[in-house]
PDB file of C-alpha atoms in Angstrom:
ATOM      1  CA  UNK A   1      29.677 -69.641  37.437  1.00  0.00           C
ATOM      2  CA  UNK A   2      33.228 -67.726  37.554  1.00  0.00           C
ATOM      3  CA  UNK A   3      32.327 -66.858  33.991  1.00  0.00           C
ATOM      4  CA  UNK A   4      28.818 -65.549  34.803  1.00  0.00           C
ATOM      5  CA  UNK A   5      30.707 -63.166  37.469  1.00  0.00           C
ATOM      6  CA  UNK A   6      33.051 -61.954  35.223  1.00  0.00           C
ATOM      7  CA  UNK A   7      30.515 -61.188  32.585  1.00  0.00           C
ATOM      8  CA  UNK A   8      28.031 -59.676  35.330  1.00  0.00           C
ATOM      9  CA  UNK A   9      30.349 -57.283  37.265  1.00  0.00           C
ATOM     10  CA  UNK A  10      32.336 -56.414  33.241  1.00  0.00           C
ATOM     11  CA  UNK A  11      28.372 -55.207  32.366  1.00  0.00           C
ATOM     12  CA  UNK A  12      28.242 -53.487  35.450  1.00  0.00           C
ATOM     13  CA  UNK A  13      31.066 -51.491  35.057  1.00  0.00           C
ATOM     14  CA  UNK A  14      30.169 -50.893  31.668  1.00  0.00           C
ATOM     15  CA  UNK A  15      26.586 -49.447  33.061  1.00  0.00           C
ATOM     16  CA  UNK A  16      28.431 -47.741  35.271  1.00  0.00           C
ATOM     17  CA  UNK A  17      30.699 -45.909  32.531  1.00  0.00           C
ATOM     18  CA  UNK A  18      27.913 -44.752  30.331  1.00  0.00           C
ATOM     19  CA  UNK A  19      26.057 -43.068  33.390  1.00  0.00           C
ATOM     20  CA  UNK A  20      28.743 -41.349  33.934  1.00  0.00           C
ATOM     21  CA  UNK A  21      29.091 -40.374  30.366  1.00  0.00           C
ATOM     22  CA  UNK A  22      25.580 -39.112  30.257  1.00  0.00           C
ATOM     23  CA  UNK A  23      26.319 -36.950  33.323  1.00  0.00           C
ATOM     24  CA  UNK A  24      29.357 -35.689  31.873  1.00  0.00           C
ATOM     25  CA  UNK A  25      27.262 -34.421  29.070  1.00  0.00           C
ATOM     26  CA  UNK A  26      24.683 -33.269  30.384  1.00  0.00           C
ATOM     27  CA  UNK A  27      26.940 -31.179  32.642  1.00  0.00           C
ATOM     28  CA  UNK A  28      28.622 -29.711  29.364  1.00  0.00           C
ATOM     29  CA  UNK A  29      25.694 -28.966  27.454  1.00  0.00           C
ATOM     30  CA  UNK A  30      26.819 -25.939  25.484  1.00  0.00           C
ATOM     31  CA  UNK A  31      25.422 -22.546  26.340  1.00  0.00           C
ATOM     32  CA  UNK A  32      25.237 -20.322  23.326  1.00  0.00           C
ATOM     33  CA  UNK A  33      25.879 -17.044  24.424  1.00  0.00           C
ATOM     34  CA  UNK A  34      25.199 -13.584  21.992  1.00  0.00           C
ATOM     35  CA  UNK A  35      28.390 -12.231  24.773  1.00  0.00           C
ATOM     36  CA  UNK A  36      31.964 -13.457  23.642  1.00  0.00           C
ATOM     37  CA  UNK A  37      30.986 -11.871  20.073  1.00  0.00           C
ATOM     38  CA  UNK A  38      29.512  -8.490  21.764  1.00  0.00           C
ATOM     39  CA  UNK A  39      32.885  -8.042  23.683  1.00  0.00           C
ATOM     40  CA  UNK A  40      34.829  -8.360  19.714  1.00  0.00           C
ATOM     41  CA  UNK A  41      32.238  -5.720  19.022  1.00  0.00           C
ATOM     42  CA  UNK A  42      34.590  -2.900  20.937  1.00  0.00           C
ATOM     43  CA  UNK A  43      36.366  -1.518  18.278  1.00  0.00           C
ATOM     44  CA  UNK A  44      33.417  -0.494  16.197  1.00  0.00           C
ATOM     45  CA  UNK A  45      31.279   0.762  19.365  1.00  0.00           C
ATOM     46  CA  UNK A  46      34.708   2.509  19.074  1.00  0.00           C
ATOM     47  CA  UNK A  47      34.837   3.789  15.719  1.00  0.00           C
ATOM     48  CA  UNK A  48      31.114   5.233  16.227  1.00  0.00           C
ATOM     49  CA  UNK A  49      32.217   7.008  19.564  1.00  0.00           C
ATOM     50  CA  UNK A  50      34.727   8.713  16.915  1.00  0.00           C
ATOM     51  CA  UNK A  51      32.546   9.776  14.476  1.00  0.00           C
ATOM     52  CA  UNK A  52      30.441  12.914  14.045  1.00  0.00           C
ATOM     53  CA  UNK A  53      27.024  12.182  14.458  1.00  0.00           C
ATOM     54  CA  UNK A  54      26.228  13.890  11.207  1.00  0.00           C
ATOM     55  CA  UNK A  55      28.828  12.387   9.105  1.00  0.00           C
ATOM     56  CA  UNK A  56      26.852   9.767   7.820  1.00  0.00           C
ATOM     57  CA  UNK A  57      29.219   8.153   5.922  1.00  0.00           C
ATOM     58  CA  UNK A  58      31.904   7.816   8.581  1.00  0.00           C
ATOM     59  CA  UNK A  59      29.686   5.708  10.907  1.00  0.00           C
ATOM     60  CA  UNK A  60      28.397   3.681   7.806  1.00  0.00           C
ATOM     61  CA  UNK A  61      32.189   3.055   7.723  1.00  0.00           C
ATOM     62  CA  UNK A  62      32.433   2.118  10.994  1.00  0.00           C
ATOM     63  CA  UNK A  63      29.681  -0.347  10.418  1.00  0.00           C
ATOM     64  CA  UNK A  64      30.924  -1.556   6.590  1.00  0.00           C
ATOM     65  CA  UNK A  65      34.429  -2.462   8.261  1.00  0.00           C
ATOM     66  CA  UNK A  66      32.946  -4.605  10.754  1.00  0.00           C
ATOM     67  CA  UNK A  67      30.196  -6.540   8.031  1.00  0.00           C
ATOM     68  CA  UNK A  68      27.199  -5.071   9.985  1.00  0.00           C
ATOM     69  CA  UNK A  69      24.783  -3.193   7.467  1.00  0.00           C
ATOM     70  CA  UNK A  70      22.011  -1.979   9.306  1.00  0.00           C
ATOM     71  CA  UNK A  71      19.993  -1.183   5.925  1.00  0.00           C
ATOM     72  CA  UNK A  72      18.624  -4.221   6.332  1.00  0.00           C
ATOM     73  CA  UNK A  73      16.488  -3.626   9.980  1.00  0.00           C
ATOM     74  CA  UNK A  74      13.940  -6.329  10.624  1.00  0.00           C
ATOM     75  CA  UNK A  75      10.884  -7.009  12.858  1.00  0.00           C
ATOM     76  CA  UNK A  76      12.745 -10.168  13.856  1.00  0.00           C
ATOM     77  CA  UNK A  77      16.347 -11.295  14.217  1.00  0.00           C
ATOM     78  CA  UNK A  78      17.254 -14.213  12.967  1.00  0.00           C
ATOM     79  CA  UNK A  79      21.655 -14.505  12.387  1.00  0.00           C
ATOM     80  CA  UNK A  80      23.874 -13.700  14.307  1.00  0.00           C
ATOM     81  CA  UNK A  81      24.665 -10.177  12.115  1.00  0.00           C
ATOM     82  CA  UNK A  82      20.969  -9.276  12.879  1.00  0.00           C
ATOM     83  CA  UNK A  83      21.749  -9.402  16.679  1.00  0.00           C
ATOM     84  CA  UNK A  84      25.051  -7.654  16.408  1.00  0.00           C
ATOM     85  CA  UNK A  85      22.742  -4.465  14.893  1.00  0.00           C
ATOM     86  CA  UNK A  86      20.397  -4.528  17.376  1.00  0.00           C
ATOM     87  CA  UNK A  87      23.797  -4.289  20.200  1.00  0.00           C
ATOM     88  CA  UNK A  88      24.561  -1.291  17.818  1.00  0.00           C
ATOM     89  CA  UNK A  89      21.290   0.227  17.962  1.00  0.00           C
ATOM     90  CA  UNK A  90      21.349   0.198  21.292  1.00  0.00           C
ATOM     91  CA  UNK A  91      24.676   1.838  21.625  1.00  0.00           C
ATOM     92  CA  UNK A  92      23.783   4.618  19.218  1.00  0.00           C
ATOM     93  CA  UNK A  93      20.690   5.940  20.551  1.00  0.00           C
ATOM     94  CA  UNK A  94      21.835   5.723  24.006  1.00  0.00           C
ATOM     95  CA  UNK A  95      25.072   7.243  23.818  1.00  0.00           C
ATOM     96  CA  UNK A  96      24.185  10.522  22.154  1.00  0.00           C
ATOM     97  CA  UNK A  97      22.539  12.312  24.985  1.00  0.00           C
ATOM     98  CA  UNK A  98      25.611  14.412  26.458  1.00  0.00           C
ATOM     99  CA  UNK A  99      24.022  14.423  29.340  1.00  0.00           C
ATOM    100  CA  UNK A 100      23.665  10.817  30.287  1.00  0.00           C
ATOM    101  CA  UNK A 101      27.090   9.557  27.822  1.00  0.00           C
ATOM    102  CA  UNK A 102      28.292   6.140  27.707  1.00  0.00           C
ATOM    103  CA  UNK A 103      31.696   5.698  28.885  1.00  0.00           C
ATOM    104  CA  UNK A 104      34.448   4.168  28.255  1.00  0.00           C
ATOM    105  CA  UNK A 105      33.491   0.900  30.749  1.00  0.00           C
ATOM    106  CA  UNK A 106      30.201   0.445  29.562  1.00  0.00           C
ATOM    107  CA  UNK A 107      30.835  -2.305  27.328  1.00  0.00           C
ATOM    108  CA  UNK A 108      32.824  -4.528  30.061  1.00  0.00           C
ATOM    109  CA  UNK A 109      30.350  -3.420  32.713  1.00  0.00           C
ATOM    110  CA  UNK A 110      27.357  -4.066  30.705  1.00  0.00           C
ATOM    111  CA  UNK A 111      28.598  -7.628  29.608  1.00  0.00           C
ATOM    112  CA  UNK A 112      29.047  -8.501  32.899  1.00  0.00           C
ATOM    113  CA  UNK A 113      25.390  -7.576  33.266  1.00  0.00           C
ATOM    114  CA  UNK A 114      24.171  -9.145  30.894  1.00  0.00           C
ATOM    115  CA  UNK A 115      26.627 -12.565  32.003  1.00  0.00           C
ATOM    116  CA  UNK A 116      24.675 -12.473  35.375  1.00  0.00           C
ATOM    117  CA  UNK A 117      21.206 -12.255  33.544  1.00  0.00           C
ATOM    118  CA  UNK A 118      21.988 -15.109  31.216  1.00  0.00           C
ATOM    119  CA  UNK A 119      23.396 -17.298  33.557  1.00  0.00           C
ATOM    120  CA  UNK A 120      20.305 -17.317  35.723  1.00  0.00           C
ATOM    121  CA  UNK A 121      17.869 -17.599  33.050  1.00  0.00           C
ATOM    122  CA  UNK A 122      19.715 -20.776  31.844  1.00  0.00           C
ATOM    123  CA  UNK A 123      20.089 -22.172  35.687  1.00  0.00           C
ATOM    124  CA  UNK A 124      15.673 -21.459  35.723  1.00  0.00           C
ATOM    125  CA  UNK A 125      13.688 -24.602  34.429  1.00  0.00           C
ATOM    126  CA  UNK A 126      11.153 -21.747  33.128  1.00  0.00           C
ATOM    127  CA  UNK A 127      13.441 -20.378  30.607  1.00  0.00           C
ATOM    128  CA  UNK A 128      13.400 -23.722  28.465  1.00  0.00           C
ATOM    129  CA  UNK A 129       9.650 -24.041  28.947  1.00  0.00           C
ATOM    130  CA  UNK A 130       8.483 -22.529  25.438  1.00  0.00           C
ATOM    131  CA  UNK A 131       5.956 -20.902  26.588  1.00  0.00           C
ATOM    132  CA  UNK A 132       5.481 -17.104  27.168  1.00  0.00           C
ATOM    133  CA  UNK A 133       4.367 -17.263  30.829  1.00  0.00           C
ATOM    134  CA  UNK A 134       7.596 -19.283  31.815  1.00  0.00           C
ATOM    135  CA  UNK A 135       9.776 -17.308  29.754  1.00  0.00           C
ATOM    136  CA  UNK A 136       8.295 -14.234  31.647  1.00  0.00           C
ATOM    137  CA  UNK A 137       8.939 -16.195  34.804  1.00  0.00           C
ATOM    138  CA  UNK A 138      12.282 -16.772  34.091  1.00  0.00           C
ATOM    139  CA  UNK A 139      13.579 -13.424  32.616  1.00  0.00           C
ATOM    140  CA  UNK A 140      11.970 -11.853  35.678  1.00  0.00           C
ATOM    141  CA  UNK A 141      13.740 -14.257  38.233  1.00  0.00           C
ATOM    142  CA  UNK A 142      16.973 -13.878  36.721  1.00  0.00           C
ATOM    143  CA  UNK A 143      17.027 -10.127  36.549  1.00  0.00           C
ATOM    144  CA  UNK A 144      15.641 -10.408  40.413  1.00  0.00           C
ATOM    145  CA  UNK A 145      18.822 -12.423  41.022  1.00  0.00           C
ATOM    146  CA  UNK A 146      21.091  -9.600  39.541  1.00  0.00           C
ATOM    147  CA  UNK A 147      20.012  -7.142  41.812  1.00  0.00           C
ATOM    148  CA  UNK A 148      23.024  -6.126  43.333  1.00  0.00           C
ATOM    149  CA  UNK A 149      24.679  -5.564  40.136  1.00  0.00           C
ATOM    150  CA  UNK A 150      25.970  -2.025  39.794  1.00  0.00           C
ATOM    151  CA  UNK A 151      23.762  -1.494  36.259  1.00  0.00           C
ATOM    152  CA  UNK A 152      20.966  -3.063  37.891  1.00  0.00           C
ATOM    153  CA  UNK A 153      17.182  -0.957  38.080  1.00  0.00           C
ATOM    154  CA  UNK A 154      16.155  -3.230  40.492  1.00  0.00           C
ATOM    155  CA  UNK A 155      17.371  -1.605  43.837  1.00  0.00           C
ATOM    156  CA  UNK A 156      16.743   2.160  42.279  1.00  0.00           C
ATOM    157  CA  UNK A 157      13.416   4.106  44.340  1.00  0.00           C
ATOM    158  CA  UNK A 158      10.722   3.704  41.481  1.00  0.00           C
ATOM    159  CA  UNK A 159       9.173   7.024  43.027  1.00  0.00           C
ATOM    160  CA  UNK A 160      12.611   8.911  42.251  1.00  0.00           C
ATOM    161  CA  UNK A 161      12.450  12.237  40.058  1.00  0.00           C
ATOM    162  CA  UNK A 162      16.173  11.949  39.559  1.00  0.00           C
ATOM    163  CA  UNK A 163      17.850   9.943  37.033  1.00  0.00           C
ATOM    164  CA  UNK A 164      20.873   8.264  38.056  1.00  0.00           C
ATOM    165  CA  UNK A 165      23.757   9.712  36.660  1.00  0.00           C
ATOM    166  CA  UNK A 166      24.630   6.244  34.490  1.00  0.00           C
ATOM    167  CA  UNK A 167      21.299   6.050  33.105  1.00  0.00           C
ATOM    168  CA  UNK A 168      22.390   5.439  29.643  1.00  0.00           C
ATOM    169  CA  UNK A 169      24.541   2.679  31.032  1.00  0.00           C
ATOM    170  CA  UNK A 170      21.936   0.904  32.666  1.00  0.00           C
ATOM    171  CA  UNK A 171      19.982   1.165  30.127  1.00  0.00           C
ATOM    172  CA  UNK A 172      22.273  -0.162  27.419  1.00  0.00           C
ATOM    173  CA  UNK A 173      23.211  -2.931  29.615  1.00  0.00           C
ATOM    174  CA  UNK A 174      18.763  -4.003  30.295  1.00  0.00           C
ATOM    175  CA  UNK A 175      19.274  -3.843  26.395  1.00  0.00           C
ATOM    176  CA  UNK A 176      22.278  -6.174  26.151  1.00  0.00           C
ATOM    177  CA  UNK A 177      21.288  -8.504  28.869  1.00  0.00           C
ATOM    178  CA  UNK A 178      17.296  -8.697  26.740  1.00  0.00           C
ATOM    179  CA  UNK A 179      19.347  -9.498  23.756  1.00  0.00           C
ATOM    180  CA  UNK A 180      21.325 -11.792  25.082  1.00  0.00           C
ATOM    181  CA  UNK A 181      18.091 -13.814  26.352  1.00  0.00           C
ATOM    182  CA  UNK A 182      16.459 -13.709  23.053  1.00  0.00           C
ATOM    183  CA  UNK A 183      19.893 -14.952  21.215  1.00  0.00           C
ATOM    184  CA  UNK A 184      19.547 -18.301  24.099  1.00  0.00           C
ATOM    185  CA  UNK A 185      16.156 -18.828  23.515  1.00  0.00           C
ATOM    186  CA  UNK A 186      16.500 -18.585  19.628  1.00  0.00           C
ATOM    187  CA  UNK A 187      19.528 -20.573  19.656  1.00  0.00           C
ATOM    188  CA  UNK A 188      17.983 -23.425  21.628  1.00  0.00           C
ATOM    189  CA  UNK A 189      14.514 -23.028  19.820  1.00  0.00           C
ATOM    190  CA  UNK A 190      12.877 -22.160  22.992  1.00  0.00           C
ATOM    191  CA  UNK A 191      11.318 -18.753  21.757  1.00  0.00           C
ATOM    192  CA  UNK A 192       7.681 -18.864  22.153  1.00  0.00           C
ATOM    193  CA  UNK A 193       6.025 -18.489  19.203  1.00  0.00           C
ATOM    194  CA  UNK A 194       3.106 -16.742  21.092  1.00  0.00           C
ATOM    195  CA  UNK A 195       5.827 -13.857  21.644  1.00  0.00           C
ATOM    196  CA  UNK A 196       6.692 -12.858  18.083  1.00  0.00           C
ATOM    197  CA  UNK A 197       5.839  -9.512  16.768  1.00  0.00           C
ATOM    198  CA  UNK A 198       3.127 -10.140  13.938  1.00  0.00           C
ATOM    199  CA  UNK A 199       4.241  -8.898  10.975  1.00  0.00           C
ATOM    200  CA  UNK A 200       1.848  -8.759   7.841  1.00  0.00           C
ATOM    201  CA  UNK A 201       3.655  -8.099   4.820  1.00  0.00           C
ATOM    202  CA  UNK A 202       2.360  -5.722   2.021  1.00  0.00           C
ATOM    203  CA  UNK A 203       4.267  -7.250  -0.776  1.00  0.00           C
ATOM    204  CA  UNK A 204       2.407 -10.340  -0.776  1.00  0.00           C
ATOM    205  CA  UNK A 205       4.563 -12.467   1.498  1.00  0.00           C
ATOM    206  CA  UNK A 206       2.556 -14.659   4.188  1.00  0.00           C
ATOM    207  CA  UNK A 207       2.271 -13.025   7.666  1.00  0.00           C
ATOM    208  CA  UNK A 208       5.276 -13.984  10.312  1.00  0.00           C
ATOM    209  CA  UNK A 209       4.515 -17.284  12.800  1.00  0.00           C
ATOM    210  CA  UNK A 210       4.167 -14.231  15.603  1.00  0.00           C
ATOM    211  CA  UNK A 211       0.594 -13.362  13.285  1.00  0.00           C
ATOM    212  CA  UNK A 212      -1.398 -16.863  14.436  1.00  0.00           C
ATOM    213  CA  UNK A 213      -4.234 -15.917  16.430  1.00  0.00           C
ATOM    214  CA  UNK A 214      -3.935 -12.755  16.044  1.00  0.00           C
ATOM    215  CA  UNK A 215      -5.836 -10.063  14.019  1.00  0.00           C
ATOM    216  CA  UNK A 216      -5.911  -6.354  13.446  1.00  0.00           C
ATOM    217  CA  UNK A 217      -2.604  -6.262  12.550  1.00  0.00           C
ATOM    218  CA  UNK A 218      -2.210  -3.903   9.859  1.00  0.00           C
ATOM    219  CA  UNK A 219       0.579  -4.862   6.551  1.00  0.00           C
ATOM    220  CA  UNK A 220       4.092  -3.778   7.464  1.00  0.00           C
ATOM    221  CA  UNK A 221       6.378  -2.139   4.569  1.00  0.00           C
ATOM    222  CA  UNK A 222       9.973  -2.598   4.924  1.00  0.00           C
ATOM    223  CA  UNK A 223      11.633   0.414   6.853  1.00  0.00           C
ATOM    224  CA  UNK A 224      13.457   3.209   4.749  1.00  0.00           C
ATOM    225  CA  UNK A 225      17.105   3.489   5.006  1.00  0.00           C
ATOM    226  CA  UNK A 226      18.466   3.867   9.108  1.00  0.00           C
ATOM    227  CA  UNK A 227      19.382   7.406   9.797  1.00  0.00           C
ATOM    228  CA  UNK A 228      21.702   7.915  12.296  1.00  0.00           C
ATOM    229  CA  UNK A 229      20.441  10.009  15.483  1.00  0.00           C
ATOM    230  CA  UNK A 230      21.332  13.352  16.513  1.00  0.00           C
ATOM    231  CA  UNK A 231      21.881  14.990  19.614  1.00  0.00           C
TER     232      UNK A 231
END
C-alpha cells in the first residue's frame, strides 16, 4: 500500500511538472518581430538622409552597403531583405517633401509605434484567425488601442484641412507598424490567403495563391529598375 502511495503522489508530481512546463511554454512562445532588425536599419536611413536625391548612385550605395537591392521590387514579400525594402520605401518617399521632413527621431518614435501596434495584434485572438475578416478585426483593434500614441491618426479631427506638422512621421510610422503586422502574420503562417494581391504573370509562370477566385486580373510584367524620387 506504502508503495502504491509513493508511486501515486511521485506521478502526481510528475503531472504536476509537465503542466507547468506546458505553461512555461506557452508563456514564451516566440514573437517574431520585423522591429529589432528595423532599429539596425539606422545607419542606412542615414546614409540616404545624406545623399542627393539625384545622385543615383550614392543612395544605390547606401543601399549596396547594407545588402538591400531594391531592383528586385515584388508584388509580395517573402524574406526578410524584401521587408527591409519596403521600410526603405517608405522612408524615401516620405522624407523628401521639405515641407513635411522626417527627423532625426522618427525612426525611435516610429518603432515604438509600431511596438504598440504589434503587441496588441498578437495579445487579439483575431490576429491568428487566418482569415481576412479577423485579421481586419484585429489590425483595427490594435491600432484603436494605440490611440494615445504621439504618431497615432486616431485622435486627429478627420474633418481637418490642416495637416499636422509631423505628417510624414505619422505616416512612416502607419507604414512601419502595417509592415510589421504582415512580417507576424507571415512569420506565423497566419496571412490569409484571401488577402494576397493576385498577380498573373506574363512570362508564363502560374498566377500567385492571392489569384484563386478571382478573375479580371490582367498579366503583371516585372517592374523596371526603382528610380529614386525627387522633390
Amino acid at each position: 500500500m506504502q508503495k502504491l502511495m509513493r508511486v501515486s503522489r511521485f506521478l502526481q508530481i510528475g503531472s504536476i511538472a509537465l503542466a507547468m512546463a506546458s505553461c512555461a511554454e506557452a508563456k514564451d512562445k516566440p514573437r517574431p518581430s520585423l522591429l529589432p532588425e528595423v532599429a539596425k536599419m539606422a545607419p542606412v536611413l542615414t546614409c540616404i538622409d545624406a545623399a542627393s536625391s539625384k545622385d543615383q548612385a550614392a543612395l544605390t550605395g547606401c543601399l549596396e552597403e547594407a545588402r538591400i537591392p531594391l531592383e528586385k521590387v515584388g508584388p509580395d514579400a517573402v524574406s526578410l531583405n524584401d521587408f527591409k525594402q519596403r521600410v526603405v520605401l517608405a522612408w524615401l518617399y516620405l522624407g523628401r517633401d521639405a515641407k513635411y521632413p522626417l527627423n532625426p527621431d522618427t525612426l525611435p518614435n516610429a518603432i515604438d509605434y509600431a511596438k504598440c501596434v504589434e503587441g496588441a495584434a498578437y495579445a487579439d485572438p483575431a490576429f491568428s484567425s487566418g482569415t481576412g475578416k479577423g485579421v481586419a478585426e484585429a489590425t483595427f483593434r490594435s491600432e484603436q488601442a494605440c490611440k494615445d500614441h504621439p504618431l497615432s491618426f486616431r485622435k486627429l479631427d478627420p474633418n481637418s484641412k490642416n495637416l499636422p506638422s509631423n505628417v510624414a512621421e505619422r505616416l512612416f510610422a502607419q507604414a512601419l507598424a502595417n509592415t510589421a503586422l504582415t512580417f507576424a502574420l507571415e512569420q506565423n503562417k497566419w496571412f490569409p490567403d484571401e488577402m494576397r494581391e493576385c498577380v498573373r504573370y506574363a512570362d508564363g509562370r502560374p498566377p500567385s495563391v492571392g489569384c484563386k477566385g478571382k478573375r479580371g486580373v490582367p498579366p503583371f510584367a516585372p517592374p523596371p529598375p526603382v528610380q529614386m524620387p525627387t522633390p
